[in-house]
Amino acid sequence: MKVLITHYSPLKERRIHIERLLDKLNYHGHFITEFDREYLDEFIGKYIFNSNQWKTEYKLIKKVLIKNISNVEKKESLKFKLYWDLVKLLQKISTPKCFRPRKLTSSEISLTLKHHKALKEIERSKEPGLIMEDDIILKQESKLLIENAFLLCKNEFDYVDLGGGCDLPLFKEDEQLKNNNRFIKLKIPRSRTTAAYMINPRCAKVLSEGLFPLSMPIDWKYQYLFLKNDIKVLWSNPSAFIHGSQGIFKTSIE
């Protein structure tokens, strides 16, 4: 099984952290250090912001994005909940500012290119592989869930989110796998973050080809591609890792 780590080279402490994590898992990993944001002149020059493309992709995923946020089970204010309830009602005639078309940052482009390289590696490997970002934290059951996810991707499913993040909710139509209650089968395929996921070669090919032209942040782009291609998605629940950017590592995305 290939293990690919998308890594921003200047963050040396993160590389040390991941190397220790891999030792504990007894895995060999390959760090993807190409496409750091300081060295993207060629790609930035080719990237053309396309508002219409953003709107087309957003149209397919907007119900999921809005439902994700409006169903978040966090200690949010009444004002927050009322706002997103109103957004749900008005989604056909109004787009919240956070979802309106914008240019991608150099960090977002960098992350997408790193994931693209990782996807191509798994596509060529002919078996499921693990892609991780460099800020995840091990949990007690991490290795067991990785091994389970490998088998699930090998036999039936396309993509298993292991990283969690964002505290996104389950929907009422989602259900536990009958033979493994640590994984949730999603009726509507949804992305969480791209912190850590197992993916089979066929799905890796679909996602790698669909990432271009660049349009949205990668987690939203995955959401678009999941729906467009009817990808079979599972979530580990609780997640197999802790997402380090949630108060442990400072985010490297601008």
PDB file of C-alpha atoms in Angstrom:
ATOM      1  CA  MET A   1       0.000   0.000   0.000  1.00  0.00           C
ATOM      2  CA  LYS A   2       1.343   3.381  -1.006  1.00  0.00           C
ATOM      3  CA  VAL A   3       1.303   6.130   1.626  1.00  0.00           C
ATOM      4  CA  LEU A   4       1.630   9.648   0.203  1.00  0.00           C
ATOM      5  CA  ILE A   5       2.067  12.754   2.334  1.00  0.00           C
ATOM      6  CA  THR A   6       1.358  16.206   0.928  1.00  0.00           C
ATOM      7  CA  HIS A   7       3.981  18.352   2.629  1.00  0.00           C
ATOM      8  CA  TYR A   8       4.849  22.057   2.590  1.00  0.00           C
ATOM      9  CA  SER A   9       8.668  21.955   2.697  1.00  0.00           C
ATOM     10  CA  PRO A  10       9.374  24.977   4.960  1.00  0.00           C
ATOM     11  CA  LEU A  11       7.410  23.367   7.817  1.00  0.00           C
ATOM     12  CA  LYS A  12      10.219  21.103   8.933  1.00  0.00           C
ATOM     13  CA  GLU A  13       8.636  20.318  12.309  1.00  0.00           C
ATOM     14  CA  ARG A  14       5.680  18.795  10.486  1.00  0.00           C
ATOM     15  CA  ARG A  15       7.920  16.478   8.495  1.00  0.00           C
ATOM     16  CA  ILE A  16       9.564  15.271  11.710  1.00  0.00           C
ATOM     17  CA  HIS A  17       6.108  14.775  13.224  1.00  0.00           C
ATOM     18  CA  ILE A  18       4.898  12.696  10.260  1.00  0.00           C
ATOM     19  CA  GLU A  19       8.095  10.627  10.147  1.00  0.00           C
ATOM     20  CA  ARG A  20       7.503   9.691  13.791  1.00  0.00           C
ATOM     21  CA  LEU A  21       3.857   8.933  13.021  1.00  0.00           C
ATOM     22  CA  LEU A  22       4.884   6.619  10.168  1.00  0.00           C
ATOM     23  CA  ASP A  23       7.353   4.825  12.434  1.00  0.00           C
ATOM     24  CA  LYS A  24       4.567   4.137  14.939  1.00  0.00           C
ATOM     25  CA  LEU A  25       2.366   2.779  12.156  1.00  0.00           C
ATOM     26  CA  ASN A  26       5.281   0.804  10.676  1.00  0.00           C
ATOM     27  CA  TYR A  27       4.611   2.327   7.243  1.00  0.00           C
ATOM     28  CA  HIS A  28       6.948   3.734   4.649  1.00  0.00           C
ATOM     29  CA  GLY A  29       5.674   7.033   3.276  1.00  0.00           C
ATOM     30  CA  HIS A  30       6.607   9.223   0.336  1.00  0.00           C
ATOM     31  CA  PHE A  31       6.598  12.984   0.928  1.00  0.00           C
ATOM     32  CA  ILE A  32       5.318  15.122  -1.926  1.00  0.00           C
ATOM     33  CA  THR A  33       7.358  18.304  -1.667  1.00  0.00           C
ATOM     34  CA  GLU A  34       6.917  19.561  -5.228  1.00  0.00           C
ATOM     35  CA  PHE A  35       4.609  22.492  -5.942  1.00  0.00           C
ATOM     36  CA  ASP A  36       5.327  24.571  -2.843  1.00  0.00           C
ATOM     37  CA  ARG A  37       3.516  27.876  -3.194  1.00  0.00           C
ATOM     38  CA  GLU A  38       6.756  29.837  -3.657  1.00  0.00           C
ATOM     39  CA  TYR A  39       7.523  27.911  -6.858  1.00  0.00           C
ATOM     40  CA  LEU A  40       4.261  28.049  -8.786  1.00  0.00           C
ATOM     41  CA  ASP A  41       4.969  30.763 -11.349  1.00  0.00           C
ATOM     42  CA  GLU A  42       4.320  28.373 -14.244  1.00  0.00           C
ATOM     43  CA  PHE A  43       1.009  27.182 -12.817  1.00  0.00           C
ATOM     44  CA  ILE A  44      -0.171  30.569 -11.564  1.00  0.00           C
ATOM     45  CA  GLY A  45       0.385  31.888 -15.074  1.00  0.00           C
ATOM     46  CA  LYS A  46      -1.814  29.142 -16.533  1.00  0.00           C
ATOM     47  CA  TYR A  47      -4.536  29.458 -13.901  1.00  0.00           C
ATOM     48  CA  ILE A  48      -7.413  31.527 -15.228  1.00  0.00           C
ATOM     49  CA  PHE A  49     -10.195  32.399 -12.812  1.00  0.00           C
ATOM     50  CA  ASN A  50     -13.493  31.377 -14.377  1.00  0.00           C
ATOM     51  CA  SER A  51     -16.544  32.666 -12.532  1.00  0.00           C
ATOM     52  CA  ASN A  52     -18.935  30.677 -14.726  1.00  0.00           C
ATOM     53  CA  GLN A  53     -17.138  27.417 -14.006  1.00  0.00           C
ATOM     54  CA  TRP A  54     -17.282  28.124 -10.269  1.00  0.00           C
ATOM     55  CA  LYS A  55     -21.027  28.834 -10.540  1.00  0.00           C
ATOM     56  CA  THR A  56     -21.643  25.647 -12.521  1.00  0.00           C
ATOM     57  CA  GLU A  57     -19.858  23.488  -9.966  1.00  0.00           C
ATOM     58  CA  TYR A  58     -21.389  25.337  -7.023  1.00  0.00           C
ATOM     59  CA  LYS A  59     -24.869  24.742  -8.443  1.00  0.00           C
ATOM     60  CA  LEU A  60     -24.362  20.992  -8.090  1.00  0.00           C
ATOM     61  CA  ILE A  61     -22.899  21.086  -4.572  1.00  0.00           C
ATOM     62  CA  LYS A  62     -24.675  24.033  -2.928  1.00  0.00           C
ATOM     63  CA  LYS A  63     -27.406  21.984  -1.250  1.00  0.00           C
ATOM     64  CA  VAL A  64     -24.777  19.762   0.353  1.00  0.00           C
ATOM     65  CA  LEU A  65     -22.593  22.691   1.484  1.00  0.00           C
ATOM     66  CA  ILE A  66     -25.524  24.535   2.998  1.00  0.00           C
ATOM     67  CA  LYS A  67     -26.942  21.411   4.629  1.00  0.00           C
ATOM     68  CA  ASN A  68     -23.505  20.638   6.102  1.00  0.00           C
ATOM     69  CA  ILE A  69     -23.266  24.035   7.748  1.00  0.00           C
ATOM     70  CA  SER A  70     -26.886  24.351   8.833  1.00  0.00           C
ATOM     71  CA  ASN A  71     -26.737  20.910  10.515  1.00  0.00           C
ATOM     72  CA  VAL A  72     -23.423  21.372  12.326  1.00  0.00           C
ATOM     73  CA  GLU A  73     -23.859  20.197  15.899  1.00  0.00           C
ATOM     74  CA  LYS A  74     -21.638  22.694  17.630  1.00  0.00           C
ATOM     75  CA  LYS A  75     -22.130  25.334  20.292  1.00  0.00           C
ATOM     76  CA  GLU A  76     -23.097  27.963  17.792  1.00  0.00           C
ATOM     77  CA  SER A  77     -25.180  31.017  18.565  1.00  0.00           C
ATOM     78  CA  LEU A  78     -28.872  31.252  17.834  1.00  0.00           C
ATOM     79  CA  LYS A  79     -27.995  33.984  15.348  1.00  0.00           C
ATOM     80  CA  PHE A  80     -25.744  31.528  13.441  1.00  0.00           C
ATOM     81  CA  LYS A  81     -28.457  28.880  13.295  1.00  0.00           C
ATOM     82  CA  LEU A  82     -31.148  31.339  12.199  1.00  0.00           C
ATOM     83  CA  TYR A  83     -28.878  32.758   9.486  1.00  0.00           C
ATOM     84  CA  TRP A  84     -28.200  29.367   7.916  1.00  0.00           C
ATOM     85  CA  ASP A  85     -31.851  28.349   8.186  1.00  0.00           C
ATOM     86  CA  LEU A  86     -32.641  31.496   6.204  1.00  0.00           C
ATOM     87  CA  VAL A  87     -29.908  30.687   3.663  1.00  0.00           C
ATOM     88  CA  LYS A  88     -31.495  27.282   3.143  1.00  0.00           C
ATOM     89  CA  LEU A  89     -34.827  28.891   2.393  1.00  0.00           C
ATOM     90  CA  LEU A  90     -33.338  31.468   0.006  1.00  0.00           C
ATOM     91  CA  GLN A  91     -30.684  29.324  -1.699  1.00  0.00           C
ATOM     92  CA  LYS A  92     -32.439  29.518  -5.084  1.00  0.00           C
ATOM     93  CA  ILE A  93     -32.237  33.309  -5.221  1.00  0.00           C
ATOM     94  CA  SER A  94     -29.237  34.237  -3.082  1.00  0.00           C
ATOM     95  CA  THR A  95     -25.665  32.963  -2.639  1.00  0.00           C
ATOM     96  CA  PRO A  96     -23.907  33.526   0.727  1.00  0.00           C
ATOM     97  CA  LYS A  97     -20.715  35.569   0.428  1.00  0.00           C
ATOM     98  CA  CYS A  98     -18.530  32.638   1.511  1.00  0.00           C
ATOM     99  CA  PHE A  99     -19.726  30.613  -1.502  1.00  0.00           C
ATOM    100  CA  ARG A 100     -19.406  33.293  -4.171  1.00  0.00           C
ATOM    101  CA  PRO A 101     -16.819  32.951  -6.962  1.00  0.00           C
ATOM    102  CA  ARG A 102     -13.256  34.024  -6.093  1.00  0.00           C
ATOM    103  CA  LYS A 103      -9.715  33.398  -7.205  1.00  0.00           C
ATOM    104  CA  LEU A 104      -7.815  30.569  -5.577  1.00  0.00           C
ATOM    105  CA  THR A 105      -4.861  31.489  -3.387  1.00  0.00           C
ATOM    106  CA  SER A 106      -1.375  30.208  -4.148  1.00  0.00           C
ATOM    107  CA  SER A 107      -1.662  27.900  -1.110  1.00  0.00           C
ATOM    108  CA  GLU A 108      -4.891  26.395  -2.419  1.00  0.00           C
ATOM    109  CA  ILE A 109      -3.354  25.825  -5.833  1.00  0.00           C
ATOM    110  CA  SER A 110      -0.278  24.275  -4.225  1.00  0.00           C
ATOM    111  CA  LEU A 111      -2.362  21.865  -2.158  1.00  0.00           C
ATOM    112  CA  THR A 112      -4.412  20.797  -5.180  1.00  0.00           C
ATOM    113  CA  LEU A 113      -1.276  20.090  -7.226  1.00  0.00           C
ATOM    114  CA  LYS A 114       0.246  18.040  -4.409  1.00  0.00           C
ATOM    115  CA  HIS A 115      -2.919  15.950  -4.083  1.00  0.00           C
ATOM    116  CA  HIS A 116      -3.026  15.532  -7.854  1.00  0.00           C
ATOM    117  CA  LYS A 117       0.477  14.046  -7.824  1.00  0.00           C
ATOM    118  CA  ALA A 118      -0.512  11.709  -4.979  1.00  0.00           C
ATOM    119  CA  LEU A 119      -3.631  10.584  -6.863  1.00  0.00           C
ATOM    120  CA  LYS A 120      -1.567   9.772  -9.960  1.00  0.00           C
ATOM    121  CA  GLU A 121       0.786   7.655  -7.835  1.00  0.00           C
ATOM    122  CA  ILE A 122      -2.132   5.616  -6.494  1.00  0.00           C
ATOM    123  CA  GLU A 123      -3.679   5.295  -9.943  1.00  0.00           C
ATOM    124  CA  ARG A 124      -0.436   3.720 -11.167  1.00  0.00           C
ATOM    125  CA  SER A 125      -0.086   1.443  -8.130  1.00  0.00           C
ATOM    126  CA  LYS A 126      -3.169  -0.648  -9.028  1.00  0.00           C
ATOM    127  CA  GLU A 127      -4.271  -0.936  -5.396  1.00  0.00           C
ATOM    128  CA  PRO A 128      -5.845   1.352  -2.770  1.00  0.00           C
ATOM    129  CA  GLY A 129      -3.525   3.877  -1.191  1.00  0.00           C
ATOM    130  CA  LEU A 130      -3.468   6.326   1.692  1.00  0.00           C
ATOM    131  CA  ILE A 131      -3.083  10.078   1.181  1.00  0.00           C
ATOM    132  CA  MET A 132      -2.361  12.226   4.228  1.00  0.00           C
ATOM    133  CA  GLU A 133      -1.626  15.865   4.854  1.00  0.00           C
ATOM    134  CA  ASP A 134       1.239  16.767   7.151  1.00  0.00           C
ATOM    135  CA  ASP A 135      -0.769  17.927  10.186  1.00  0.00           C
ATOM    136  CA  ILE A 136      -2.679  14.822  11.255  1.00  0.00           C
ATOM    137  CA  ILE A 137      -2.394  13.289  14.732  1.00  0.00           C
ATOM    138  CA  LEU A 138      -2.532   9.578  15.547  1.00  0.00           C
ATOM    139  CA  LYS A 139      -5.305   8.026  17.600  1.00  0.00           C
ATOM    140  CA  GLN A 140      -5.316   4.666  19.345  1.00  0.00           C
ATOM    141  CA  GLU A 141      -7.251   2.941  16.556  1.00  0.00           C
ATOM    142  CA  SER A 142      -5.601   4.672  13.589  1.00  0.00           C
ATOM    143  CA  LYS A 143      -3.791   1.632  12.195  1.00  0.00           C
ATOM    144  CA  LEU A 144      -6.770  -0.697  12.573  1.00  0.00           C
ATOM    145  CA  LEU A 145      -9.024   1.764  10.758  1.00  0.00           C
ATOM    146  CA  ILE A 146      -6.454   2.260   7.982  1.00  0.00           C
ATOM    147  CA  GLU A 147      -6.282  -1.500   7.453  1.00  0.00           C
ATOM    148  CA  ASN A 148     -10.080  -1.760   7.449  1.00  0.00           C
ATOM    149  CA  ALA A 149     -10.326   1.136   4.984  1.00  0.00           C
ATOM    150  CA  PHE A 150      -7.839  -0.555   2.651  1.00  0.00           C
ATOM    151  CA  LEU A 151     -10.005  -3.678   2.469  1.00  0.00           C
ATOM    152  CA  LEU A 152     -13.195  -1.661   2.032  1.00  0.00           C
ATOM    153  CA  CYS A 153     -11.648   0.260  -0.875  1.00  0.00           C
ATOM    154  CA  LYS A 154     -10.284  -2.920  -2.388  1.00  0.00           C
ATOM    155  CA  ASN A 155     -13.606  -4.745  -2.307  1.00  0.00           C
ATOM    156  CA  GLU A 156     -16.501  -2.300  -2.623  1.00  0.00           C
ATOM    157  CA  PHE A 157     -15.971   1.394  -1.899  1.00  0.00           C
ATOM    158  CA  ASP A 158     -14.099   4.110  -3.749  1.00  0.00           C
ATOM    159  CA  TYR A 159     -13.074   6.575  -1.058  1.00  0.00           C
ATOM    160  CA  VAL A 160     -12.873   6.423   2.741  1.00  0.00           C
ATOM    161  CA  ASP A 161     -12.406   9.660   4.660  1.00  0.00           C
ATOM    162  CA  LEU A 162     -10.179   8.974   7.677  1.00  0.00           C
ATOM    163  CA  GLY A 163      -9.163  12.486   8.676  1.00  0.00           C
ATOM    164  CA  GLY A 164     -12.396  14.074   9.783  1.00  0.00           C
ATOM    165  CA  GLY A 165     -12.206  17.785  10.458  1.00  0.00           C
ATOM    166  CA  CYS A 166     -14.766  20.586  10.284  1.00  0.00           C
ATOM    167  CA  ASP A 167     -17.141  18.730  12.653  1.00  0.00           C
ATOM    168  CA  LEU A 168     -19.466  18.026   9.747  1.00  0.00           C
ATOM    169  CA  PRO A 169     -22.649  16.202  10.774  1.00  0.00           C
ATOM    170  CA  LEU A 170     -24.086  12.907   9.689  1.00  0.00           C
ATOM    171  CA  PHE A 171     -27.406  13.089   7.865  1.00  0.00           C
ATOM    172  CA  LYS A 172     -30.408  11.012   8.899  1.00  0.00           C
ATOM    173  CA  GLU A 173     -30.118   8.872   5.763  1.00  0.00           C
ATOM    174  CA  ASP A 174     -26.481   7.931   6.501  1.00  0.00           C
ATOM    175  CA  GLU A 175     -26.012   4.540   8.144  1.00  0.00           C
ATOM    176  CA  GLN A 176     -23.370   2.403   9.804  1.00  0.00           C
ATOM    177  CA  LEU A 177     -21.899  -0.440   7.801  1.00  0.00           C
ATOM    178  CA  LYS A 178     -23.543  -3.638   8.974  1.00  0.00           C
ATOM    179  CA  ASN A 179     -20.237  -5.480   9.230  1.00  0.00           C
ATOM    180  CA  ASN A 180     -18.169  -2.606  10.664  1.00  0.00           C
ATOM    181  CA  ASN A 181     -19.817   0.006  12.867  1.00  0.00           C
ATOM    182  CA  ARG A 182     -16.769   2.309  12.779  1.00  0.00           C
ATOM    183  CA  PHE A 183     -17.612   3.336   9.207  1.00  0.00           C
ATOM    184  CA  ILE A 184     -20.585   5.300   7.916  1.00  0.00           C
ATOM    185  CA  LYS A 185     -22.015   4.721   4.457  1.00  0.00           C
ATOM    186  CA  LEU A 186     -23.148   8.022   2.970  1.00  0.00           C
ATOM    187  CA  LYS A 187     -26.266   8.040   0.832  1.00  0.00           C
ATOM    188  CA  ILE A 188     -25.130  11.421  -0.532  1.00  0.00           C
ATOM    189  CA  PRO A 189     -21.351  11.156  -1.125  1.00  0.00           C
ATOM    190  CA  ARG A 190     -19.677  13.991   0.768  1.00  0.00           C
ATOM    191  CA  SER A 191     -16.184  15.272   1.412  1.00  0.00           C
ATOM    192  CA  ARG A 192     -15.059  16.442   4.846  1.00  0.00           C
ATOM    193  CA  THR A 193     -11.509  17.663   4.467  1.00  0.00           C
ATOM    194  CA  THR A 194      -8.572  16.185   2.558  1.00  0.00           C
ATOM    195  CA  ALA A 195      -6.585  15.565   5.763  1.00  0.00           C
ATOM    196  CA  ALA A 196      -6.427  11.774   5.296  1.00  0.00           C
ATOM    197  CA  TYR A 197      -8.231   9.347   3.018  1.00  0.00           C
ATOM    198  CA  MET A 198      -7.987   5.892   1.480  1.00  0.00           C
ATOM    199  CA  ILE A 199      -8.787   5.749  -2.216  1.00  0.00           C
ATOM    200  CA  ASN A 200      -8.842   3.039  -4.868  1.00  0.00           C
ATOM    201  CA  PRO A 201      -7.029   3.425  -8.223  1.00  0.00           C
ATOM    202  CA  ARG A 202     -10.196   3.870 -10.287  1.00  0.00           C
ATOM    203  CA  CYS A 203     -11.409   6.711  -8.100  1.00  0.00           C
ATOM    204  CA  ALA A 204      -7.913   8.219  -8.005  1.00  0.00           C
ATOM    205  CA  LYS A 205      -8.019   8.387 -11.812  1.00  0.00           C
ATOM    206  CA  VAL A 206     -11.467  10.040 -11.806  1.00  0.00           C
ATOM    207  CA  LEU A 207     -10.433  12.667  -9.243  1.00  0.00           C
ATOM    208  CA  SER A 208      -7.024  13.386 -10.783  1.00  0.00           C
ATOM    209  CA  GLU A 209      -8.580  13.983 -14.188  1.00  0.00           C
ATOM    210  CA  GLY A 210     -11.395  16.069 -12.730  1.00  0.00           C
ATOM    211  CA  LEU A 211      -9.228  18.468 -10.722  1.00  0.00           C
ATOM    212  CA  PHE A 212      -8.437  20.506 -13.846  1.00  0.00           C
ATOM    213  CA  PRO A 213      -9.059  23.146 -14.832  1.00  0.00           C
ATOM    214  CA  LEU A 214      -8.522  24.586 -11.363  1.00  0.00           C
ATOM    215  CA  SER A 215     -11.683  26.164 -10.049  1.00  0.00           C
ATOM    216  CA  MET A 216     -12.518  25.611  -6.363  1.00  0.00           C
ATOM    217  CA  PRO A 217     -10.678  24.683  -3.151  1.00  0.00           C
ATOM    218  CA  ILE A 218      -9.897  20.982  -3.270  1.00  0.00           C
ATOM    219  CA  ASP A 219     -12.426  19.798  -0.675  1.00  0.00           C
ATOM    220  CA  TRP A 220     -15.253  21.510  -2.601  1.00  0.00           C
ATOM    221  CA  LYS A 221     -13.868  20.200  -5.898  1.00  0.00           C
ATOM    222  CA  TYR A 222     -13.917  16.691  -4.451  1.00  0.00           C
ATOM    223  CA  GLN A 223     -17.509  17.279  -3.390  1.00  0.00           C
ATOM    224  CA  TYR A 224     -18.382  18.250  -6.955  1.00  0.00           C
ATOM    225  CA  LEU A 225     -16.593  15.211  -8.404  1.00  0.00           C
ATOM    226  CA  PHE A 226     -18.179  12.854  -5.852  1.00  0.00           C
ATOM    227  CA  LEU A 227     -21.662  13.929  -6.914  1.00  0.00           C
ATOM    228  CA  LYS A 228     -20.885  14.135 -10.619  1.00  0.00           C
ATOM    229  CA  ASN A 229     -19.389  10.635 -10.714  1.00  0.00           C
ATOM    230  CA  ASP A 230     -21.516   8.935  -8.030  1.00  0.00           C
ATOM    231  CA  ILE A 231     -18.460   8.019  -5.964  1.00  0.00           C
ATOM    232  CA  LYS A 232     -19.035   5.445  -3.193  1.00  0.00           C
ATOM    233  CA  VAL A 233     -17.881   7.253  -0.050  1.00  0.00           C
ATOM    234  CA  LEU A 234     -17.453   6.128   3.563  1.00  0.00           C
ATOM    235  CA  TRP A 235     -16.494   8.125   6.640  1.00  0.00           C
ATOM    236  CA  SER A 236     -14.696   6.621   9.600  1.00  0.00           C
ATOM    237  CA  ASN A 237     -16.694   7.659  12.646  1.00  0.00           C
ATOM    238  CA  PRO A 238     -15.137   8.764  14.888  1.00  0.00           C
ATOM    239  CA  SER A 239     -12.317   9.719  12.554  1.00  0.00           C
ATOM    240  CA  ALA A 240      -9.134   7.651  12.398  1.00  0.00           C
ATOM    241  CA  PHE A 241      -6.985  10.755  13.003  1.00  0.00           C
ATOM    242  CA  ILE A 242      -7.214  14.094  14.721  1.00  0.00           C
ATOM    243  CA  HIS A 243      -7.052  16.967  12.261  1.00  0.00           C
ATOM    244  CA  GLY A 244      -4.023  18.927  13.470  1.00  0.00           C
ATOM    245  CA  SER A 245      -5.063  22.313  12.070  1.00  0.00           C
ATOM    246  CA  GLN A 246      -7.879  22.390  14.608  1.00  0.00           C
ATOM    247  CA  GLY A 247      -5.905  24.079  17.349  1.00  0.00           C
ATOM    248  CA  ILE A 248      -2.722  21.955  17.251  1.00  0.00           C
ATOM    249  CA  PHE A 249      -0.877  23.072  14.125  1.00  0.00           C
ATOM    250  CA  LYS A 250      -1.353  26.497  12.621  1.00  0.00           C
ATOM    251  CA  THR A 251      -2.961  26.180   9.188  1.00  0.00           C
ATOM    252  CA  SER A 252      -0.640  26.691   6.228  1.00  0.00           C
ATOM    253  CA  ILE A 253      -3.509  27.615   3.869  1.00  0.00           C
ATOM    254  CA  GLU A 254      -3.748  31.345   3.329  1.00  0.00           C
TER     255      GLU A 254
END
